mmCIF file of C-alpha atoms in Angstrom:
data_model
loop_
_atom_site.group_PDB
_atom_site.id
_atom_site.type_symbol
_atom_site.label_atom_id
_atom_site.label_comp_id
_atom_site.label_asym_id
_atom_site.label_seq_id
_atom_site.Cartn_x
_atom_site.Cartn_y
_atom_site.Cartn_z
ATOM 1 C CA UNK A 1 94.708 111.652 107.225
ATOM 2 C CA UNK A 2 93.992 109.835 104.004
ATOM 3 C CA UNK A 3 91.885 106.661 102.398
ATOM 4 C CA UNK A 4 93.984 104.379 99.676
ATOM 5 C CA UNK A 5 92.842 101.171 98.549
ATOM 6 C CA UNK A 6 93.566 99.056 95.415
ATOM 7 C CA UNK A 7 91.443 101.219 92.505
ATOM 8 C CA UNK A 8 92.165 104.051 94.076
ATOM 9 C CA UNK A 9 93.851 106.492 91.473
ATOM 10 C CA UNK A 10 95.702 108.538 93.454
ATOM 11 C CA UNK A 11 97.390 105.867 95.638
ATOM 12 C CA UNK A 12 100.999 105.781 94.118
ATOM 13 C CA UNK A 13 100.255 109.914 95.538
ATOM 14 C CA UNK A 14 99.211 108.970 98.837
ATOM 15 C CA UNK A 15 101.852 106.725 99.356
ATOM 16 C CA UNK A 16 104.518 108.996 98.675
ATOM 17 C CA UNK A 17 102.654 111.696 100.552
ATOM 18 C CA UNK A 18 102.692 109.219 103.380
ATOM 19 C CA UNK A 19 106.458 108.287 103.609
ATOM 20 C CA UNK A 20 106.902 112.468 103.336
ATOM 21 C CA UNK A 21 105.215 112.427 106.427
ATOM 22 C CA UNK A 22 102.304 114.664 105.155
ATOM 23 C CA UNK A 23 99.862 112.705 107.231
ATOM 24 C CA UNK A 24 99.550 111.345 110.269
ATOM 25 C CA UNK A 25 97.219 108.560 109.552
ATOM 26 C CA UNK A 26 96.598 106.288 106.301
ATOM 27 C CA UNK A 27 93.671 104.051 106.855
ATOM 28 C CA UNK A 28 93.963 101.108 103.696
ATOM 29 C CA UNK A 29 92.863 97.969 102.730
ATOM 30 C CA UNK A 30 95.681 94.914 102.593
ATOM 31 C CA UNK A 31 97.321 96.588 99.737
ATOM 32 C CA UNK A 32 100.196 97.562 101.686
ATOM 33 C CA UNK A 33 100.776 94.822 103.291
ATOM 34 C CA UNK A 34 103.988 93.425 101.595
ATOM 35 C CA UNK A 35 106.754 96.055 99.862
ATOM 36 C CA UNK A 36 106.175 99.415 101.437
ATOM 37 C CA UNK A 37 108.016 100.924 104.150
ATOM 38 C CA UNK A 38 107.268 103.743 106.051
ATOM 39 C CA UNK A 39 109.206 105.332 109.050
ATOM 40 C CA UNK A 40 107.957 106.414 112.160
ATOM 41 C CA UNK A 41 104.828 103.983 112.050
ATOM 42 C CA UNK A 42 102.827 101.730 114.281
ATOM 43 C CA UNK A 43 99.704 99.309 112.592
ATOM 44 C CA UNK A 44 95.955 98.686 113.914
ATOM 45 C CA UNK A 45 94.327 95.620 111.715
ATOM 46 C CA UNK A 46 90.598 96.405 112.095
ATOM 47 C CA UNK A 47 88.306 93.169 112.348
ATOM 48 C CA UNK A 48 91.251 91.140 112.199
ATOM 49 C CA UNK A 49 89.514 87.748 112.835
ATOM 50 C CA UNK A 50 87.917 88.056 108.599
ATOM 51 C CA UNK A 51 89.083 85.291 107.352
ATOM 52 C CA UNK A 52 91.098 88.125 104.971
ATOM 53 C CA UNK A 53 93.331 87.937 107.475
ATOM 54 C CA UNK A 54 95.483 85.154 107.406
ATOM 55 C CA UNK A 55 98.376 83.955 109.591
ATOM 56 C CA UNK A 56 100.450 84.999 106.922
ATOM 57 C CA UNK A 57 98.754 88.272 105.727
ATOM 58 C CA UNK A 58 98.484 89.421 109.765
ATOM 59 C CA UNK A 59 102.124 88.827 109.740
ATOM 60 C CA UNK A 60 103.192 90.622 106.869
ATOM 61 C CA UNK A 61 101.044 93.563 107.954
ATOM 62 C CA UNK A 62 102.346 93.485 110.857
ATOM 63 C CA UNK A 63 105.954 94.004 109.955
ATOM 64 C CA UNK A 64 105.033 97.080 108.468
ATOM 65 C CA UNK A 65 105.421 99.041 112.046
ATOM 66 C CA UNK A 66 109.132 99.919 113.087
ATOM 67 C CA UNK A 67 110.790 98.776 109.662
ATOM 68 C CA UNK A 68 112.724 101.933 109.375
ATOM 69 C CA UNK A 69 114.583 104.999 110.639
ATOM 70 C CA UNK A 70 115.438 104.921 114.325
ATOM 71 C CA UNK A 71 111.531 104.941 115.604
ATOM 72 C CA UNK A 72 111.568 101.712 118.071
ATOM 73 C CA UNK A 73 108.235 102.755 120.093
ATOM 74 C CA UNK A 74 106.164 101.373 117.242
ATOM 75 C CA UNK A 75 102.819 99.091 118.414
ATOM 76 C CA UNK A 76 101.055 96.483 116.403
ATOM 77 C CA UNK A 77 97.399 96.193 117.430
ATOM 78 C CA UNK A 78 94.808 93.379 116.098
ATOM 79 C CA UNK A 79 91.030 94.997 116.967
ATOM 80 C CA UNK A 80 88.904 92.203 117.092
ATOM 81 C CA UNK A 81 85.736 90.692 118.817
ATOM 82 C CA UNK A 82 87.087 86.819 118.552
ATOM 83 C CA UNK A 83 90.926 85.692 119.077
ATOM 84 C CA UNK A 84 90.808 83.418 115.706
ATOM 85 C CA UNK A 85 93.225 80.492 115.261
ATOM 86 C CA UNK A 86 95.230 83.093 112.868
ATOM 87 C CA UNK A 87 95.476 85.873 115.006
ATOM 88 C CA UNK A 88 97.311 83.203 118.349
ATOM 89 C CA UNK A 89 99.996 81.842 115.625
ATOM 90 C CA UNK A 90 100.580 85.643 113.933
ATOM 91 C CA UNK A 91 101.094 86.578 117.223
ATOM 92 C CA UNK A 92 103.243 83.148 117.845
ATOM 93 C CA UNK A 93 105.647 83.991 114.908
ATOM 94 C CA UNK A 94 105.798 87.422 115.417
ATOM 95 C CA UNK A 95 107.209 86.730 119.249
ATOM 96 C CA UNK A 96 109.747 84.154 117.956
ATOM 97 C CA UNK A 97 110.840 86.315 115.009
ATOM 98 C CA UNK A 98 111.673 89.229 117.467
ATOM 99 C CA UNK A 99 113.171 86.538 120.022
ATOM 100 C CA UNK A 100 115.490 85.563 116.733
ATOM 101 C CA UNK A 101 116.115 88.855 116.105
ATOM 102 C CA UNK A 102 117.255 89.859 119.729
ATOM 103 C CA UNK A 103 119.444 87.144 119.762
ATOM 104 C CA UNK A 104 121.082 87.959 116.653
ATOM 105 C CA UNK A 105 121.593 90.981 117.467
ATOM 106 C CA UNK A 106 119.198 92.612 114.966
ATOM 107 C CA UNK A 107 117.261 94.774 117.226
ATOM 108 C CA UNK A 108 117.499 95.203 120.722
ATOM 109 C CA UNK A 109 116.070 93.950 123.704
ATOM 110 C CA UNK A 110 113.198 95.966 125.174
#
């Protein structure tokens, strides 16, 4: 297991170190939430009704889990103590992008 966030000097490291599978957890801020891929991965959003966390952001983050490799057991978990207006429509799009996607063919139906 490992820390990155945004000043953190050795996060280019980390990240690699991550995708190598060196650890088995990377707890990080919402600096990986758009452009990096890791296999084999699933994604818990702590406190995910801040107002950080946007419809958009929660979305992004979300499609982090299950982008690559063969790894289809991936689980997308938002720990929070209120369901926020942002959290119901993430969840929303997320459902209706997989619906698109199962129709098209792009993954397949659970």
């Amino acid at each position: 297991m490992t820390t990155v966030f945004a000043a953190d000097q050795e996060r280019l490291v980390k990240v690699e170190n991550m995708r190598a599978g060196k650890y088995q957890l990377l707890l990080t801020t919402t600096i990986l939430e758009r452009g990096v891929t890791f296999e084999n991965v699933s994604v818990v959003v702590l406190q995910a009704s801040h107002r950080i966390f946007t419809q958009a952001a929660l979305v992004q983050i979300a499609g982090r889990a299950d982008r690559k490799g063969e790894y289809t057991q991936a689980e997308v978990i938002f720990i929070t103590s209120e369901v926020t207006s942002a959290i119901k429509a993430a969840i929303k799009e997320i459902e209706e992008n997989n619906r698109q996607a199962r129709a098209g063919g792009l993954i397949d139906a659970l």
